[in-house]
Each structure stands twice: as C-alpha cells, then as structure tokens.
Amino acid sequence: MTSYERRYAASVCCANQTPRPRPRLKPAAERGHRKRGARPQKRGKRAGVHTRLTSKPARAALLSVLLSNVCSLENKLDCIRLQRTTRRESRDCCVFVFTETWLSDRVPDAAIQLDGLASSRQRLSPVRAPPHLGYSDHISVMLIPAYRPLVRRSKPVLKQVRTWPSGAISALQDCFENTDWQMFREAAAYSTTTDLEEYTSSVTSYISKCIDDVTVSKTITTRPNQKPWMTAEVRALLKARDSAFKAGDKAALRKARAKLSRGIREAKRAHGQSIHSHFRDSGDTRRMWQGIQAITNYRTAPPACDSDASLPDALNHFYARFETQNSVAARKTTPPPDDQVLCLTAADVRKTLRRVNPRKAAGLDNIPARVLRECADQLTDVFTDIFNISLSSATVPACLQHLPEQCHRPSVSSTSP
C-alpha cells in the first residue's frame, strides 16, 4: 500500500487537471450595456407593505405573534428552541405568548428564559386558549396582521376649488362700480312696499354671477396616498415621461427621467422650506400650529352646514309653545312718535365689511368673505339699503339668516333655552 502526503497528493491532482480557458468578455459596446433608468421594466407592478408581506411571508414587515397554551412550559423550552432554529417563521416571530395554568411563582424566571428574548410574566384570569406545542394537547396559532393599503381603505375625494386669476378682484370692482343697484330695488317694489326677499335674492344672485365670470372653477381629485410635495410642475413632468415611454424614444425618455428627478428634488426642497417657515416667528402661533398640522398630516372633517332655512322658525315655535293657550291676540305695539327706528349709515356698513376675515367660509348667500372685504366700497350702498329695510320691517331675508354649522340637524326637543 502506497501512502502520500497531503501536499504531494494536492500537487499531483492539480498537475493532472487540464486548465480551463477563461471566457473572453466582450467589449462594453458589444455587450450593449444600458443604464439602469433605460432598462426595460415591468409596468404596473404593485408596491407597498402588503406586497412585501405577501411575497416574503417568512420576513413579515409587520408584527407577528405566536400564541400557544402549553402544559409545563419548562419541558417545552427545548421544543421551542428547536422550532426557532429550524423554522424561519418561528425564528422571525416578534412576540411569543404562552399561557399555562400551572405556572406558579415557585418557578423562577431563569427557568423559562429563551436566549435573545426578553421574558415578561403576567397573571391572567382563566381563559379557553386555542389548542399544541410539542406533545401538548393544544394547537398553536400564528397571527399575522392583515394590512390594507391606504388607497383601498379610503376612496378618492373630488373637491371643487375656485381659483382667482390675476386681476380678478380689479375686474370685479369695475363691474360693481358700473352696476345700477337702484334697478334691483325698483324691480322688487310693489306700490309703496318693497319685497325684501326678492330684493335681497336678486342682489346676491347677481354678485354670485359676477364672481363666477371672473373666477375659474376646477375639480381636484385628492387621493389618500398623495404626497404633500406633489405640484402641477411634477405632474407635468410625469406626463412627459409617460409620453416618451409610450413613444419608444430612448433619448427623450432619458431626458424626461432626468428632468423628473430634478423636479421632484426641487419640489421636496420647496415643501421643506415652506414647513420651516412656519416656525421662524415664535410669536405667530397660528402659523406654528399650521406647521404642526402639516407635519402630523392632521385633517379635520369639515362640518356640513344644514341648508334648510326652516330651523330658526322651528326653534321659535318650540320655545313659544307655552303661549299656545294664551287666548289674547298678539298685536304690535305702536312706537311713540319721538321713537326712531334704528338706521345704519354707509360709513358703519363700510367699516364692518372691511373688517371681514377673508379666511372665513361663505354663508348661505354664497358670497365669499374675500369679495365683501375687497369690494366694500362698491357694495356699501346696496347692503346699507337692504339692512335698513330689514330693520324697519323687522324681517330678515332667508338668504341672510345664520344657521349653526353642524354635521346633523338636532331635534328641537333636545335643545334647551
């Protein structure tokens, strides 16, 4: 029998092998190297936590819990260690929850400690646990949280937005300046009286019509997963990239992708600067709260205003129900001769209109607060006339009655005086 040393046998084995020729690599031009951005990709591929969780169930992106009811947990530790070693889903599990009726305080924590995990013992009331671990008479249940993307949980919201082009306020002021407001009062006059409801309705409708002529109404679709830095410029770049991709022009596609990346970086930088600007002045608490709401994505549901104008009358009848048994007919007292009806001046009305907050929402008359403030000089005369007629006749037009902003109209019996 012949024996060889290890070094000699290795040298003989290597000497007898025929060296394989190394494959010749083609030049870069022949291999057709392409950039990552120009590589053909599968279109329409889904992304998100749900997709990653489905494609890799062993490495769950969310918290996974293992529940089990065991008998004598000390004897099952070896089985638990074996499952953590051999089974990937048990090894990647985040929380192990074991219930045992016979686990008393005499069993120390070191006896039920697993390597790499922190143990916590809690005393619970007797429960019916689902059954099995090892040779136990109960089965184990693996709980993987069900995740629904935000796009599926919430539907897109269509919002009607009114935009004010440059010069819209000036055009509106010129329109109101050249309007003959006396014409509306003459149209609502009957003999010696003026129909206040018709007079007010025609004036507010004319103002709304003039506002619609100088503004632009747009329907905006807001999706729940929409990025806060998404702007019209970025959307235009996205459309340009998609058009270049559909046309098959590689050079145009490369330029469109580069412009899109640059546009997204600029949009994110501008959005970050706008958020930082809210915290520059520590004395402006309103802008500070706006910055906090933008960071936390805080949204409040706008209250739905009840458009039924009969609510004030219903409340009036409800509170006056105690007078139903009064047989004395109600009559209006005659004011003294020297008593004058309250009359408003044009200066008071103009001062009040100029102090209107432009951020407030429009009322039932559908006139924006911005118009009342910017066009105070042009609307002072007609509104002063309407207010004085309302005070003299002791009536308020339905379009000027204030209704409480509420999501649901309450019952009159649930209110208290």
PDB file of C-alpha atoms in Angstrom, residues 256-411:
ATOM      1  CA  ALA A 256     -37.606  63.168 -19.244  1.00  0.00           C
ATOM      2  CA  ARG A 257     -36.445  60.965 -16.360  1.00  0.00           C
ATOM      3  CA  ALA A 258     -33.610  63.316 -15.549  1.00  0.00           C
ATOM      4  CA  LYS A 259     -35.969  66.301 -15.540  1.00  0.00           C
ATOM      5  CA  LEU A 260     -38.445  64.382 -13.386  1.00  0.00           C
ATOM      6  CA  SER A 261     -35.807  63.547 -10.786  1.00  0.00           C
ATOM      7  CA  ARG A 262     -34.660  67.161 -10.720  1.00  0.00           C
ATOM      8  CA  GLY A 263     -38.232  68.410 -10.424  1.00  0.00           C
ATOM      9  CA  ILE A 264     -39.021  66.035  -7.531  1.00  0.00           C
ATOM     10  CA  ARG A 265     -35.916  67.182  -5.645  1.00  0.00           C
ATOM     11  CA  GLU A 266     -36.858  70.835  -6.123  1.00  0.00           C
ATOM     12  CA  ALA A 267     -40.470  70.171  -5.051  1.00  0.00           C
ATOM     13  CA  LYS A 268     -39.328  68.377  -1.894  1.00  0.00           C
ATOM     14  CA  ARG A 269     -36.890  71.174  -1.094  1.00  0.00           C
ATOM     15  CA  ALA A 270     -39.581  73.821  -1.579  1.00  0.00           C
ATOM     16  CA  HIS A 271     -42.019  71.869   0.601  1.00  0.00           C
ATOM     17  CA  GLY A 272     -39.417  71.540   3.351  1.00  0.00           C
ATOM     18  CA  GLN A 273     -38.688  75.263   3.252  1.00  0.00           C
ATOM     19  CA  SER A 274     -42.401  76.066   3.491  1.00  0.00           C
ATOM     20  CA  ILE A 275     -42.684  73.855   6.587  1.00  0.00           C
ATOM     21  CA  HIS A 276     -39.632  75.503   8.175  1.00  0.00           C
ATOM     22  CA  SER A 277     -41.078  78.958   7.546  1.00  0.00           C
ATOM     23  CA  HIS A 278     -43.944  78.211   9.952  1.00  0.00           C
ATOM     24  CA  PHE A 279     -41.546  78.076  12.907  1.00  0.00           C
ATOM     25  CA  ARG A 280     -39.416  81.146  12.208  1.00  0.00           C
ATOM     26  CA  ASP A 281     -41.621  83.558  14.120  1.00  0.00           C
ATOM     27  CA  SER A 282     -42.325  82.178  17.610  1.00  0.00           C
ATOM     28  CA  GLY A 283     -44.945  84.868  18.207  1.00  0.00           C
ATOM     29  CA  ASP A 284     -47.185  83.728  15.337  1.00  0.00           C
ATOM     30  CA  THR A 285     -48.960  80.786  16.984  1.00  0.00           C
ATOM     31  CA  ARG A 286     -51.353  80.332  14.066  1.00  0.00           C
ATOM     32  CA  ARG A 287     -48.587  79.570  11.572  1.00  0.00           C
ATOM     33  CA  MET A 288     -46.891  77.375  14.146  1.00  0.00           C
ATOM     34  CA  TRP A 289     -49.997  75.224  14.522  1.00  0.00           C
ATOM     35  CA  GLN A 290     -50.284  75.068  10.741  1.00  0.00           C
ATOM     36  CA  GLY A 291     -46.739  73.701  10.572  1.00  0.00           C
ATOM     37  CA  ILE A 292     -47.507  71.081  13.229  1.00  0.00           C
ATOM     38  CA  GLN A 293     -50.651  70.020  11.366  1.00  0.00           C
ATOM     39  CA  ALA A 294     -48.680  69.753   8.112  1.00  0.00           C
ATOM     40  CA  ILE A 295     -46.012  67.579   9.772  1.00  0.00           C
ATOM     41  CA  THR A 296     -48.515  65.274  11.501  1.00  0.00           C
ATOM     42  CA  ASN A 297     -50.925  65.230   8.500  1.00  0.00           C
ATOM     43  CA  TYR A 298     -53.787  66.338  10.738  1.00  0.00           C
ATOM     44  CA  ARG A 299     -57.084  66.702   8.932  1.00  0.00           C
ATOM     45  CA  THR A 300     -60.443  67.714  10.347  1.00  0.00           C
ATOM     46  CA  ALA A 301     -63.713  66.778   8.724  1.00  0.00           C
ATOM     47  CA  PRO A 302     -65.480  69.974   7.596  1.00  0.00           C
ATOM     48  CA  PRO A 303     -68.894  70.327   9.246  1.00  0.00           C
ATOM     49  CA  ALA A 304     -71.820  70.043   6.884  1.00  0.00           C
ATOM     50  CA  CYS A 305     -73.980  73.148   7.105  1.00  0.00           C
ATOM     51  CA  ASP A 306     -77.697  72.497   7.138  1.00  0.00           C
ATOM     52  CA  SER A 307     -79.170  74.280   4.127  1.00  0.00           C
ATOM     53  CA  ASP A 308     -82.731  74.098   5.465  1.00  0.00           C
ATOM     54  CA  ALA A 309     -83.733  77.631   6.436  1.00  0.00           C
ATOM     55  CA  SER A 310     -86.728  76.430   8.481  1.00  0.00           C
ATOM     56  CA  LEU A 311     -84.611  75.616  11.534  1.00  0.00           C
ATOM     57  CA  PRO A 312     -84.903  79.115  13.112  1.00  0.00           C
ATOM     58  CA  ASP A 313     -88.685  79.022  12.666  1.00  0.00           C
ATOM     59  CA  ALA A 314     -88.882  75.546  14.190  1.00  0.00           C
ATOM     60  CA  LEU A 315     -86.876  76.683  17.197  1.00  0.00           C
ATOM     61  CA  ASN A 316     -89.088  79.762  17.543  1.00  0.00           C
ATOM     62  CA  HIS A 317     -92.270  77.656  17.541  1.00  0.00           C
ATOM     63  CA  PHE A 318     -90.721  75.209  20.001  1.00  0.00           C
ATOM     64  CA  TYR A 319     -89.793  77.850  22.554  1.00  0.00           C
ATOM     65  CA  ALA A 320     -93.115  79.659  22.090  1.00  0.00           C
ATOM     66  CA  ARG A 321     -95.233  76.541  22.700  1.00  0.00           C
ATOM     67  CA  PHE A 322     -96.092  77.765  26.195  1.00  0.00           C
ATOM     68  CA  GLU A 323     -98.020  80.682  24.656  1.00  0.00           C
ATOM     69  CA  THR A 324    -100.368  78.450  22.677  1.00  0.00           C
ATOM     70  CA  GLN A 325    -103.007  78.515  25.436  1.00  0.00           C
ATOM     71  CA  ASN A 326    -102.976  82.308  25.553  1.00  0.00           C
ATOM     72  CA  SER A 327    -106.283  83.485  24.081  1.00  0.00           C
ATOM     73  CA  VAL A 328    -105.243  87.132  23.850  1.00  0.00           C
ATOM     74  CA  ALA A 329    -104.425  88.026  20.272  1.00  0.00           C
ATOM     75  CA  ALA A 330    -100.914  89.302  19.772  1.00  0.00           C
ATOM     76  CA  ARG A 331    -100.660  92.789  18.421  1.00  0.00           C
ATOM     77  CA  LYS A 332     -97.787  95.029  17.590  1.00  0.00           C
ATOM     78  CA  THR A 333     -97.380  97.963  19.859  1.00  0.00           C
ATOM     79  CA  THR A 334     -97.331 101.363  18.252  1.00  0.00           C
ATOM     80  CA  PRO A 335     -93.995 103.052  18.819  1.00  0.00           C
ATOM     81  CA  PRO A 336     -94.004 106.516  20.346  1.00  0.00           C
ATOM     82  CA  PRO A 337     -93.904 109.448  17.912  1.00  0.00           C
ATOM     83  CA  ASP A 338     -90.463 110.502  19.074  1.00  0.00           C
ATOM     84  CA  ASP A 339     -89.079 106.952  18.812  1.00  0.00           C
ATOM     85  CA  GLN A 340     -86.964 106.474  15.692  1.00  0.00           C
ATOM     86  CA  VAL A 341     -86.239 103.151  14.014  1.00  0.00           C
ATOM     87  CA  LEU A 342     -82.634 102.016  14.117  1.00  0.00           C
ATOM     88  CA  CYS A 343     -80.911 103.159  10.937  1.00  0.00           C
ATOM     89  CA  LEU A 344     -77.448 102.228   9.742  1.00  0.00           C
ATOM     90  CA  THR A 345     -75.137 104.603   7.938  1.00  0.00           C
ATOM     91  CA  ALA A 346     -72.987 103.824   4.936  1.00  0.00           C
ATOM     92  CA  ALA A 347     -69.829 104.503   6.950  1.00  0.00           C
ATOM     93  CA  ASP A 348     -70.760 101.871   9.545  1.00  0.00           C
ATOM     94  CA  VAL A 349     -71.514  99.248   6.899  1.00  0.00           C
ATOM     95  CA  ARG A 350     -68.291 100.035   5.011  1.00  0.00           C
ATOM     96  CA  LYS A 351     -66.252  99.736   8.194  1.00  0.00           C
ATOM     97  CA  THR A 352     -67.851  96.381   9.021  1.00  0.00           C
ATOM     98  CA  LEU A 353     -67.274  94.958   5.535  1.00  0.00           C
ATOM     99  CA  ARG A 354     -63.616  95.958   5.600  1.00  0.00           C
ATOM    100  CA  ARG A 355     -63.151  94.067   8.871  1.00  0.00           C
ATOM    101  CA  VAL A 356     -64.464  90.769   7.475  1.00  0.00           C
ATOM    102  CA  ASN A 357     -61.980  87.916   7.816  1.00  0.00           C
ATOM    103  CA  PRO A 358     -61.221  86.707   4.243  1.00  0.00           C
ATOM    104  CA  ARG A 359     -60.453  83.187   5.528  1.00  0.00           C
ATOM    105  CA  LYS A 360     -63.991  82.649   6.742  1.00  0.00           C
ATOM    106  CA  ALA A 361     -66.288  80.414   4.723  1.00  0.00           C
ATOM    107  CA  ALA A 362     -69.184  81.816   2.731  1.00  0.00           C
ATOM    108  CA  GLY A 363     -72.649  81.771   4.261  1.00  0.00           C
ATOM    109  CA  LEU A 364     -75.993  80.861   2.751  1.00  0.00           C
ATOM    110  CA  ASP A 365     -75.723  83.798   0.355  1.00  0.00           C
ATOM    111  CA  ASN A 366     -72.681  82.087  -1.225  1.00  0.00           C
ATOM    112  CA  ILE A 367     -70.675  85.323  -1.283  1.00  0.00           C
ATOM    113  CA  PRO A 368     -67.020  84.794  -0.335  1.00  0.00           C
ATOM    114  CA  ALA A 369     -65.680  86.878   2.519  1.00  0.00           C
ATOM    115  CA  ARG A 370     -62.855  87.988   0.244  1.00  0.00           C
ATOM    116  CA  VAL A 371     -65.327  89.729  -2.062  1.00  0.00           C
ATOM    117  CA  LEU A 372     -67.056  91.508   0.808  1.00  0.00           C
ATOM    118  CA  ARG A 373     -63.742  92.890   2.031  1.00  0.00           C
ATOM    119  CA  GLU A 374     -62.123  93.798  -1.286  1.00  0.00           C
ATOM    120  CA  CYS A 375     -65.307  95.267  -2.788  1.00  0.00           C
ATOM    121  CA  ALA A 376     -66.539  97.035   0.349  1.00  0.00           C
ATOM    122  CA  ASP A 377     -66.664 100.453  -1.311  1.00  0.00           C
ATOM    123  CA  GLN A 378     -68.773  99.205  -4.224  1.00  0.00           C
ATOM    124  CA  LEU A 379     -71.210  97.095  -2.140  1.00  0.00           C
ATOM    125  CA  THR A 380     -71.754  99.534   0.740  1.00  0.00           C
ATOM    126  CA  ASP A 381     -74.753 101.392  -0.726  1.00  0.00           C
ATOM    127  CA  VAL A 382     -76.815  98.366  -1.721  1.00  0.00           C
ATOM    128  CA  PHE A 383     -76.199  96.481   1.528  1.00  0.00           C
ATOM    129  CA  THR A 384     -76.953  99.564   3.603  1.00  0.00           C
ATOM    130  CA  ASP A 385     -80.305  99.863   1.832  1.00  0.00           C
ATOM    131  CA  ILE A 386     -81.084  96.161   2.440  1.00  0.00           C
ATOM    132  CA  PHE A 387     -80.155  96.344   6.128  1.00  0.00           C
ATOM    133  CA  ASN A 388     -82.276  99.453   6.736  1.00  0.00           C
ATOM    134  CA  ILE A 389     -85.325  97.919   5.046  1.00  0.00           C
ATOM    135  CA  SER A 390     -84.832  94.793   7.165  1.00  0.00           C
ATOM    136  CA  LEU A 391     -84.677  96.845  10.370  1.00  0.00           C
ATOM    137  CA  SER A 392     -87.757  98.910   9.503  1.00  0.00           C
ATOM    138  CA  SER A 393     -89.867  95.881   8.580  1.00  0.00           C
ATOM    139  CA  ALA A 394     -88.489  93.687  11.421  1.00  0.00           C
ATOM    140  CA  THR A 395     -87.804  90.814   8.998  1.00  0.00           C
ATOM    141  CA  VAL A 396     -84.642  89.033   7.996  1.00  0.00           C
ATOM    142  CA  PRO A 397     -84.279  87.569   4.477  1.00  0.00           C
ATOM    143  CA  ALA A 398     -83.878  83.805   4.339  1.00  0.00           C
ATOM    144  CA  CYS A 399     -80.559  84.021   2.483  1.00  0.00           C
ATOM    145  CA  LEU A 400     -79.070  86.143   5.267  1.00  0.00           C
ATOM    146  CA  GLN A 401     -80.261  84.070   8.217  1.00  0.00           C
ATOM    147  CA  HIS A 402     -77.429  82.443  10.144  1.00  0.00           C
ATOM    148  CA  LEU A 403     -77.672  78.711  10.719  1.00  0.00           C
ATOM    149  CA  PRO A 404     -75.426  76.804  13.141  1.00  0.00           C
ATOM    150  CA  GLU A 405     -72.701  74.746  11.486  1.00  0.00           C
ATOM    151  CA  GLN A 406     -73.462  71.155  12.398  1.00  0.00           C
ATOM    152  CA  CYS A 407     -72.999  67.707  10.961  1.00  0.00           C
ATOM    153  CA  HIS A 408     -76.519  66.585  11.814  1.00  0.00           C
ATOM    154  CA  ARG A 409     -79.563  68.694  12.461  1.00  0.00           C
ATOM    155  CA  PRO A 410     -80.567  68.191  16.131  1.00  0.00           C
ATOM    156  CA  SER A 411     -84.114  67.727  17.246  1.00  0.00           C
TER     157      SER A 411
END
